[in-house]
Amino acid sequence: MLHPIESSATAAARRPAATPELDDNPWHTSAACRSDEAGLFFAPSKEPTAARLSREEHAKRVCARCPVLLECREHALAQPEPYGVWGGLTAAERRVVLTRRRRREAEIRVPVPTRIAG
């Protein structure tokens, strides 16, 4: 299902620092993004591709120095968060990770046929 592009105001409301249920998570208080502009992590409406790529790269640089990058990423994968850069991954990159995880889990659940010597 396609999701509409969020406005800057909606994106700001979804920013990790502004999400009330995350404030209970100890990892969230240490996030490097808490002091950055929300627009860096969420796409404005009708953002040109070159601008989006540049913004996402900048957001990923913030994530790269974050002491709780893995916790943030796992939160975004568990939710799953449909928008923005979380844990150094874009929404599209998170979808790829989730698809790979599902495939691995499915492979683990399928019993391997055993050969009977004879």
mmCIF file of N, CA and C in Angstrom:
data_model
loop_
_atom_site.group_PDB
_atom_site.id
_atom_site.type_symbol
_atom_site.label_atom_id
_atom_site.label_comp_id
_atom_site.label_asym_id
_atom_site.label_seq_id
_atom_site.Cartn_x
_atom_site.Cartn_y
_atom_site.Cartn_z
ATOM 1 N N MET A 1 0.835 -1.163 0.000
ATOM 2 C CA MET A 1 0.000 0.000 0.000
ATOM 3 C C MET A 1 0.888 1.238 0.000
ATOM 4 N N LEU A 2 0.575 2.196 -0.840
ATOM 5 C CA LEU A 2 1.323 3.441 -0.890
ATOM 6 C C LEU A 2 0.850 4.377 0.205
ATOM 7 N N HIS A 3 1.787 5.063 0.807
ATOM 8 C CA HIS A 3 1.462 6.025 1.851
ATOM 9 C C HIS A 3 1.655 7.422 1.302
ATOM 10 N N PRO A 4 0.797 8.362 1.672
ATOM 11 C CA PRO A 4 0.968 9.726 1.182
ATOM 12 C C PRO A 4 2.230 10.344 1.753
ATOM 13 N N ILE A 5 2.811 11.271 1.012
ATOM 14 C CA ILE A 5 3.978 11.991 1.499
ATOM 15 C C ILE A 5 3.515 12.934 2.592
ATOM 16 N N GLU A 6 4.241 12.959 3.677
ATOM 17 C CA GLU A 6 3.854 13.785 4.808
ATOM 18 C C GLU A 6 4.256 15.240 4.601
ATOM 19 N N SER A 7 3.486 16.123 5.175
ATOM 20 C CA SER A 7 3.864 17.533 5.188
ATOM 21 C C SER A 7 4.940 17.704 6.247
ATOM 22 N N SER A 8 5.623 18.828 6.247
ATOM 23 C CA SER A 8 6.657 19.095 7.241
ATOM 24 C C SER A 8 6.081 19.066 8.647
ATOM 25 N N ALA A 9 4.883 19.594 8.826
ATOM 26 C CA ALA A 9 4.260 19.617 10.149
ATOM 27 C C ALA A 9 3.954 18.197 10.624
ATOM 28 N N THR A 10 3.449 17.360 9.728
ATOM 29 C CA THR A 10 3.155 15.980 10.097
ATOM 30 C C THR A 10 4.451 15.241 10.393
ATOM 31 N N ALA A 11 5.456 15.466 9.582
ATOM 32 C CA ALA A 11 6.751 14.822 9.793
ATOM 33 C C ALA A 11 7.339 15.243 11.134
ATOM 34 N N ALA A 12 7.236 16.507 11.466
ATOM 35 C CA ALA A 12 7.758 16.983 12.746
ATOM 36 C C ALA A 12 7.058 16.288 13.908
ATOM 37 N N ALA A 13 5.779 16.045 13.759
ATOM 38 C CA ALA A 13 5.029 15.368 14.815
ATOM 39 C C ALA A 13 5.471 13.919 14.960
ATOM 40 N N ARG A 14 5.979 13.298 13.879
ATOM 41 C CA ARG A 14 6.400 11.901 13.920
ATOM 42 C C ARG A 14 7.867 11.750 14.282
ATOM 43 N N ARG A 15 8.578 12.852 14.431
ATOM 44 C CA ARG A 15 9.997 12.803 14.755
ATOM 45 C C ARG A 15 10.200 12.047 16.063
ATOM 46 N N PRO A 16 11.245 11.242 16.174
ATOM 47 C CA PRO A 16 11.448 10.461 17.377
ATOM 48 C C PRO A 16 11.371 11.276 18.664
ATOM 49 N N ALA A 17 11.953 12.463 18.707
ATOM 50 C CA ALA A 17 11.958 13.259 19.931
ATOM 51 C C ALA A 17 10.557 13.706 20.320
ATOM 52 N N ALA A 18 9.630 13.733 19.380
ATOM 53 C CA ALA A 18 8.283 14.220 19.655
ATOM 54 C C ALA A 18 7.275 13.090 19.810
ATOM 55 N N THR A 19 7.739 11.852 19.822
ATOM 56 C CA THR A 19 6.841 10.720 19.917
ATOM 57 C C THR A 19 6.727 10.304 21.376
ATOM 58 N N PRO A 20 5.600 10.581 22.032
ATOM 59 C CA PRO A 20 5.468 10.361 23.469
ATOM 60 C C PRO A 20 5.765 8.935 23.922
ATOM 61 N N GLU A 21 5.304 7.923 23.177
ATOM 62 C CA GLU A 21 5.518 6.559 23.635
ATOM 63 C C GLU A 21 6.990 6.177 23.629
ATOM 64 N N LEU A 22 7.818 6.889 22.868
ATOM 65 C CA LEU A 22 9.242 6.590 22.848
ATOM 66 C C LEU A 22 9.954 7.187 24.051
ATOM 67 N N ASP A 23 9.380 8.209 24.665
ATOM 68 C CA ASP A 23 10.029 8.850 25.787
ATOM 69 C C ASP A 23 10.219 7.895 26.960
ATOM 70 N N ASP A 24 9.483 6.790 26.989
ATOM 71 C CA ASP A 24 9.632 5.795 28.037
ATOM 72 C C ASP A 24 10.812 4.870 27.766
ATOM 73 N N ASN A 25 11.342 4.887 26.551
ATOM 74 C CA ASN A 25 12.452 4.022 26.186
ATOM 75 C C ASN A 25 13.776 4.697 26.546
ATOM 76 N N PRO A 26 14.607 4.057 27.369
ATOM 77 C CA PRO A 26 15.872 4.672 27.766
ATOM 78 C C PRO A 26 16.784 4.992 26.584
ATOM 79 N N TRP A 27 16.752 4.172 25.536
ATOM 80 C CA TRP A 27 17.640 4.426 24.395
ATOM 81 C C TRP A 27 17.315 5.745 23.728
ATOM 82 N N HIS A 28 16.058 6.125 23.744
ATOM 83 C CA HIS A 28 15.622 7.305 23.013
ATOM 84 C C HIS A 28 16.217 8.601 23.560
ATOM 85 N N THR A 29 16.452 8.655 24.840
ATOM 86 C CA THR A 29 16.993 9.879 25.435
ATOM 87 C C THR A 29 18.425 10.137 25.003
ATOM 88 N N SER A 30 19.124 9.120 24.520
ATOM 89 C CA SER A 30 20.504 9.265 24.071
ATOM 90 C C SER A 30 20.644 9.455 22.570
ATOM 91 N N ALA A 31 19.535 9.517 21.847
ATOM 92 C CA ALA A 31 19.575 9.594 20.382
ATOM 93 C C ALA A 31 20.204 10.898 19.893
ATOM 94 N N ALA A 32 21.083 10.782 18.915
ATOM 95 C CA ALA A 32 21.758 11.945 18.338
ATOM 96 C C ALA A 32 20.782 12.873 17.626
ATOM 97 N N CYS A 33 19.664 12.347 17.149
ATOM 98 C CA CYS A 33 18.700 13.139 16.379
ATOM 99 C C CYS A 33 17.850 14.058 17.250
ATOM 100 N N ARG A 34 17.893 13.904 18.553
ATOM 101 C CA ARG A 34 17.038 14.706 19.438
ATOM 102 C C ARG A 34 17.290 16.201 19.275
ATOM 103 N N SER A 35 18.492 16.577 18.886
ATOM 104 C CA SER A 35 18.792 18.003 18.748
ATOM 105 C C SER A 35 18.769 18.486 17.296
ATOM 106 N N ASP A 36 18.480 17.592 16.359
ATOM 107 C CA ASP A 36 18.460 17.970 14.946
ATOM 108 C C ASP A 36 17.055 18.324 14.484
ATOM 109 N N GLU A 37 16.992 19.030 13.394
ATOM 110 C CA GLU A 37 15.721 19.438 12.800
ATOM 111 C C GLU A 37 14.956 18.235 12.275
ATOM 112 N N ALA A 38 13.657 18.169 12.570
ATOM 113 C CA ALA A 38 12.831 17.042 12.145
ATOM 114 C C ALA A 38 12.822 16.880 10.631
ATOM 115 N N GLY A 39 12.882 17.968 9.899
ATOM 116 C CA GLY A 39 12.851 17.910 8.445
ATOM 117 C C GLY A 39 14.012 17.155 7.844
ATOM 118 N N LEU A 40 15.064 16.989 8.615
ATOM 119 C CA LEU A 40 16.217 16.236 8.133
ATOM 120 C C LEU A 40 15.884 14.748 8.018
ATOM 121 N N PHE A 41 15.011 14.258 8.875
ATOM 122 C CA PHE A 41 14.710 12.832 8.942
ATOM 123 C C PHE A 41 13.435 12.434 8.216
ATOM 124 N N PHE A 42 12.607 13.415 7.853
ATOM 125 C CA PHE A 42 11.338 13.129 7.185
ATOM 126 C C PHE A 42 11.183 14.000 5.947
ATOM 127 N N ALA A 43 10.662 13.406 4.869
ATOM 128 C CA ALA A 43 10.537 14.092 3.579
ATOM 129 C C ALA A 43 9.439 15.149 3.581
ATOM 130 N N PRO A 44 9.777 16.339 3.090
ATOM 131 C CA PRO A 44 8.715 17.325 2.876
ATOM 132 C C PRO A 44 7.888 16.937 1.654
ATOM 133 N N SER A 45 6.720 17.498 1.541
ATOM 134 C CA SER A 45 5.840 17.202 0.426
ATOM 135 C C SER A 45 6.502 17.573 -0.902
ATOM 136 N N LYS A 46 6.401 16.677 -1.873
ATOM 137 C CA LYS A 46 6.895 16.886 -3.242
ATOM 138 C C LYS A 46 8.386 17.234 -3.290
ATOM 139 N N GLU A 47 9.179 16.573 -2.488
ATOM 140 C CA GLU A 47 10.620 16.814 -2.461
ATOM 141 C C GLU A 47 11.279 16.242 -3.728
ATOM 142 N N PRO A 48 12.076 17.037 -4.440
ATOM 143 C CA PRO A 48 12.779 16.519 -5.623
ATOM 144 C C PRO A 48 13.756 15.404 -5.223
ATOM 145 N N THR A 49 13.989 14.482 -6.128
ATOM 146 C CA THR A 49 14.826 13.317 -5.841
ATOM 147 C C THR A 49 16.218 13.701 -5.356
ATOM 148 N N ALA A 50 16.882 14.632 -6.035
ATOM 149 C CA ALA A 50 18.236 15.031 -5.635
ATOM 150 C C ALA A 50 18.244 15.607 -4.222
ATOM 151 N N ALA A 51 17.245 16.401 -3.893
ATOM 152 C CA ALA A 51 17.152 16.981 -2.550
ATOM 153 C C ALA A 51 16.897 15.889 -1.519
ATOM 154 N N ARG A 52 16.038 14.913 -1.863
ATOM 155 C CA ARG A 52 15.743 13.810 -0.946
ATOM 156 C C ARG A 52 16.991 12.998 -0.653
ATOM 157 N N LEU A 53 17.732 12.663 -1.702
ATOM 158 C CA LEU A 53 18.948 11.870 -1.520
ATOM 159 C C LEU A 53 19.964 12.606 -0.657
ATOM 160 N N SER A 54 20.115 13.891 -0.879
ATOM 161 C CA SER A 54 21.047 14.702 -0.093
ATOM 162 C C SER A 54 20.608 14.766 1.370
ATOM 163 N N ARG A 55 19.308 15.003 1.592
ATOM 164 C CA ARG A 55 18.777 15.085 2.953
ATOM 165 C C ARG A 55 18.944 13.755 3.675
ATOM 166 N N GLU A 56 18.616 12.652 2.990
ATOM 167 C CA GLU A 56 18.746 11.333 3.602
ATOM 168 C C GLU A 56 20.200 11.019 3.947
ATOM 169 N N GLU A 57 21.113 11.409 3.081
ATOM 170 C CA GLU A 57 22.531 11.177 3.350
ATOM 171 C C GLU A 57 22.979 11.954 4.587
ATOM 172 N N HIS A 58 22.516 13.189 4.710
ATOM 173 C CA HIS A 58 22.834 13.998 5.889
ATOM 174 C C HIS A 58 22.245 13.347 7.145
ATOM 175 N N ALA A 59 21.010 12.896 7.071
ATOM 176 C CA ALA A 59 20.373 12.227 8.211
ATOM 177 C C ALA A 59 21.152 10.968 8.597
ATOM 178 N N LYS A 60 21.600 10.225 7.612
ATOM 179 C CA LYS A 60 22.368 9.004 7.885
ATOM 180 C C LYS A 60 23.698 9.315 8.555
ATOM 181 N N ARG A 61 24.296 10.462 8.232
ATOM 182 C CA ARG A 61 25.536 10.870 8.908
ATOM 183 C C ARG A 61 25.273 11.152 10.386
ATOM 184 N N VAL A 62 24.125 11.743 10.684
ATOM 185 C CA VAL A 62 23.745 11.953 12.092
ATOM 186 C C VAL A 62 23.575 10.593 12.760
ATOM 187 N N CYS A 63 22.877 9.688 12.103
ATOM 188 C CA CYS A 63 22.660 8.346 12.653
ATOM 189 C C CYS A 63 23.983 7.606 12.879
ATOM 190 N N ALA A 64 24.932 7.794 11.984
ATOM 191 C CA ALA A 64 26.203 7.076 12.071
ATOM 192 C C ALA A 64 26.958 7.405 13.351
ATOM 193 N N ARG A 65 26.749 8.586 13.896
ATOM 194 C CA ARG A 65 27.442 8.966 15.132
ATOM 195 C C ARG A 65 26.578 8.714 16.377
ATOM 196 N N CYS A 66 25.421 8.129 16.180
ATOM 197 C CA CYS A 66 24.469 7.938 17.262
ATOM 198 C C CYS A 66 24.822 6.711 18.115
ATOM 199 N N PRO A 67 24.849 6.881 19.435
ATOM 200 C CA PRO A 67 25.181 5.745 20.299
ATOM 201 C C PRO A 67 24.065 4.698 20.393
ATOM 202 N N VAL A 68 22.866 5.033 19.947
ATOM 203 C CA VAL A 68 21.735 4.094 20.040
ATOM 204 C C VAL A 68 21.185 3.738 18.659
ATOM 205 N N LEU A 69 22.039 3.761 17.647
ATOM 206 C CA LEU A 69 21.623 3.483 16.272
ATOM 207 C C LEU A 69 20.897 2.138 16.163
ATOM 208 N N LEU A 70 21.456 1.099 16.750
ATOM 209 C CA LEU A 70 20.840 -0.229 16.609
ATOM 210 C C LEU A 70 19.493 -0.320 17.313
ATOM 211 N N GLU A 71 19.368 0.295 18.473
ATOM 212 C CA GLU A 71 18.093 0.291 19.189
ATOM 213 C C GLU A 71 17.027 1.019 18.384
ATOM 214 N N CYS A 72 17.395 2.153 17.807
ATOM 215 C CA CYS A 72 16.484 2.939 16.980
ATOM 216 C C CYS A 72 16.050 2.137 15.754
ATOM 217 N N ARG A 73 17.012 1.493 15.116
ATOM 218 C CA ARG A 73 16.726 0.693 13.922
ATOM 219 C C ARG A 73 15.762 -0.435 14.255
ATOM 220 N N GLU A 74 16.022 -1.136 15.343
ATOM 221 C CA GLU A 74 15.142 -2.243 15.718
ATOM 222 C C GLU A 74 13.744 -1.750 16.068
ATOM 223 N N HIS A 75 13.657 -0.583 16.693
ATOM 224 C CA HIS A 75 12.344 0.005 16.973
ATOM 225 C C HIS A 75 11.591 0.238 15.660
ATOM 226 N N ALA A 76 12.272 0.850 14.694
ATOM 227 C CA ALA A 76 11.638 1.174 13.413
ATOM 228 C C ALA A 76 11.237 -0.080 12.653
ATOM 229 N N LEU A 77 12.001 -1.140 12.785
ATOM 230 C CA LEU A 77 11.667 -2.400 12.111
ATOM 231 C C LEU A 77 10.517 -3.110 12.826
ATOM 232 N N ALA A 78 10.463 -2.996 14.121
ATOM 233 C CA ALA A 78 9.412 -3.671 14.890
ATOM 234 C C ALA A 78 8.057 -2.983 14.742
ATOM 235 N N GLN A 79 8.036 -1.676 14.531
ATOM 236 C CA GLN A 79 6.766 -0.928 14.495
ATOM 237 C C GLN A 79 5.866 -1.336 13.338
ATOM 238 N N PRO A 80 6.162 -1.434 12.132
ATOM 239 C CA PRO A 80 7.262 -0.808 11.407
ATOM 240 C C PRO A 80 6.947 0.660 11.085
ATOM 241 N N GLU A 81 7.972 1.491 11.184
ATOM 242 C CA GLU A 81 7.826 2.917 10.874
ATOM 243 C C GLU A 81 7.787 3.087 9.352
ATOM 244 N N PRO A 82 6.723 3.663 8.795
ATOM 245 C CA PRO A 82 6.593 3.761 7.339
ATOM 246 C C PRO A 82 7.299 4.961 6.713
ATOM 247 N N TYR A 83 7.744 5.915 7.520
ATOM 248 C CA TYR A 83 8.337 7.141 6.975
ATOM 249 C C TYR A 83 9.654 7.465 7.666
ATOM 250 N N GLY A 84 10.481 8.199 6.960
ATOM 251 C CA GLY A 84 11.662 8.791 7.569
ATOM 252 C C GLY A 84 12.866 7.898 7.662
ATOM 253 N N VAL A 85 13.957 8.520 8.124
ATOM 254 C CA VAL A 85 15.218 7.817 8.372
ATOM 255 C C VAL A 85 15.236 7.469 9.854
ATOM 256 N N TRP A 86 15.340 6.197 10.144
ATOM 257 C CA TRP A 86 15.407 5.683 11.502
ATOM 258 C C TRP A 86 16.569 4.700 11.560
ATOM 259 N N GLY A 87 17.421 4.823 12.541
ATOM 260 C CA GLY A 87 18.521 3.875 12.694
ATOM 261 C C GLY A 87 19.420 3.807 11.479
ATOM 262 N N GLY A 88 19.538 4.910 10.772
ATOM 263 C CA GLY A 88 20.416 4.960 9.606
ATOM 264 C C GLY A 88 19.846 4.346 8.347
ATOM 265 N N LEU A 89 18.563 3.973 8.370
ATOM 266 C CA LEU A 89 17.926 3.370 7.197
ATOM 267 C C LEU A 89 16.703 4.166 6.775
ATOM 268 N N THR A 90 16.516 4.284 5.470
ATOM 269 C CA THR A 90 15.307 4.905 4.937
ATOM 270 C C THR A 90 14.167 3.901 5.015
ATOM 271 N N ALA A 91 12.951 4.364 4.765
ATOM 272 C CA ALA A 91 11.793 3.467 4.773
ATOM 273 C C ALA A 91 11.963 2.338 3.757
ATOM 274 N N ALA A 92 12.474 2.661 2.580
ATOM 275 C CA ALA A 92 12.683 1.638 1.541
ATOM 276 C C ALA A 92 13.735 0.620 1.990
ATOM 277 N N GLU A 93 14.804 1.091 2.614
ATOM 278 C CA GLU A 93 15.844 0.178 3.092
ATOM 279 C C GLU A 93 15.316 -0.719 4.210
ATOM 280 N N ARG A 94 14.459 -0.170 5.058
ATOM 281 C CA ARG A 94 13.860 -0.988 6.117
ATOM 282 C C ARG A 94 12.946 -2.058 5.533
ATOM 283 N N ARG A 95 12.223 -1.728 4.485
ATOM 284 C CA ARG A 95 11.369 -2.733 3.838
ATOM 285 C C ARG A 95 12.215 -3.895 3.313
ATOM 286 N N VAL A 96 13.381 -3.598 2.763
ATOM 287 C CA VAL A 96 14.277 -4.647 2.265
ATOM 288 C C VAL A 96 14.746 -5.522 3.426
ATOM 289 N N VAL A 97 15.148 -4.902 4.524
ATOM 290 C CA VAL A 97 15.598 -5.658 5.699
ATOM 291 C C VAL A 97 14.477 -6.568 6.201
ATOM 292 N N LEU A 98 13.267 -6.034 6.301
ATOM 293 C CA LEU A 98 12.140 -6.839 6.780
ATOM 294 C C LEU A 98 11.834 -8.002 5.842
ATOM 295 N N THR A 99 11.906 -7.757 4.542
ATOM 296 C CA THR A 99 11.670 -8.827 3.566
ATOM 297 C C THR A 99 12.714 -9.922 3.717
ATOM 298 N N ARG A 100 13.970 -9.542 3.877
ATOM 299 C CA ARG A 100 15.043 -10.537 4.048
ATOM 300 C C ARG A 100 14.861 -11.328 5.337
ATOM 301 N N ARG A 101 14.480 -10.631 6.401
ATOM 302 C CA ARG A 101 14.242 -11.328 7.674
ATOM 303 C C ARG A 101 13.111 -12.339 7.538
ATOM 304 N N ARG A 102 12.046 -11.954 6.881
ATOM 305 C CA ARG A 102 10.906 -12.873 6.703
ATOM 306 C C ARG A 102 11.314 -14.097 5.902
ATOM 307 N N ARG A 103 12.119 -13.877 4.860
ATOM 308 C CA ARG A 103 12.582 -15.016 4.052
ATOM 309 C C ARG A 103 13.443 -15.958 4.878
ATOM 310 N N ARG A 104 14.369 -15.389 5.668
ATOM 311 C CA ARG A 104 15.234 -16.231 6.509
ATOM 312 C C ARG A 104 14.400 -17.015 7.517
ATOM 313 N N GLU A 105 13.427 -16.341 8.139
ATOM 314 C CA GLU A 105 12.566 -17.026 9.106
ATOM 315 C C GLU A 105 11.781 -18.142 8.447
ATOM 316 N N ALA A 106 11.302 -17.906 7.222
ATOM 317 C CA ALA A 106 10.555 -18.939 6.495
ATOM 318 C C ALA A 106 11.459 -20.117 6.162
ATOM 319 N N GLU A 107 12.703 -19.836 5.797
ATOM 320 C CA GLU A 107 13.640 -20.909 5.469
ATOM 321 C C GLU A 107 13.968 -21.741 6.699
ATOM 322 N N ILE A 108 14.054 -21.088 7.841
ATOM 323 C CA ILE A 108 14.368 -21.805 9.075
ATOM 324 C C ILE A 108 13.221 -22.730 9.460
ATOM 325 N N ARG A 109 11.987 -22.307 9.216
ATOM 326 C CA ARG A 109 10.812 -23.102 9.585
ATOM 327 C C ARG A 109 10.575 -24.295 8.679
ATOM 328 N N VAL A 110 11.108 -24.268 7.463
ATOM 329 C CA VAL A 110 10.889 -25.368 6.524
ATOM 330 C C VAL A 110 11.844 -26.500 6.876
ATOM 331 N N PRO A 111 11.300 -27.685 7.195
ATOM 332 C CA PRO A 111 12.178 -28.806 7.535
ATOM 333 C C PRO A 111 12.976 -29.282 6.315
ATOM 334 N N VAL A 112 14.216 -29.605 6.563
ATOM 335 C CA VAL A 112 15.089 -30.092 5.507
ATOM 336 C C VAL A 112 14.850 -31.588 5.365
ATOM 337 N N PRO A 113 14.561 -32.061 4.134
ATOM 338 C CA PRO A 113 14.332 -33.513 3.965
ATOM 339 C C PRO A 113 15.609 -34.292 4.255
ATOM 340 N N THR A 114 15.447 -35.394 4.938
ATOM 341 C CA THR A 114 16.600 -36.214 5.260
ATOM 342 C C THR A 114 16.642 -37.422 4.317
ATOM 343 N N ARG A 115 17.825 -37.831 3.990
ATOM 344 C CA ARG A 115 18.000 -38.993 3.113
ATOM 345 C C ARG A 115 18.173 -40.232 3.976
ATOM 346 N N ILE A 116 17.521 -41.269 3.552
ATOM 347 C CA ILE A 116 17.648 -42.547 4.257
ATOM 348 C C ILE A 116 18.626 -43.391 3.459
ATOM 349 N N ALA A 117 19.677 -43.794 4.146
ATOM 350 C CA ALA A 117 20.698 -44.612 3.487
ATOM 351 C C ALA A 117 20.116 -45.988 3.187
ATOM 352 N N GLY A 118 20.422 -46.455 2.041
ATOM 353 C CA GLY A 118 19.829 -47.742 1.785
ATOM 354 C C GLY A 118 20.336 -48.401 0.648
#
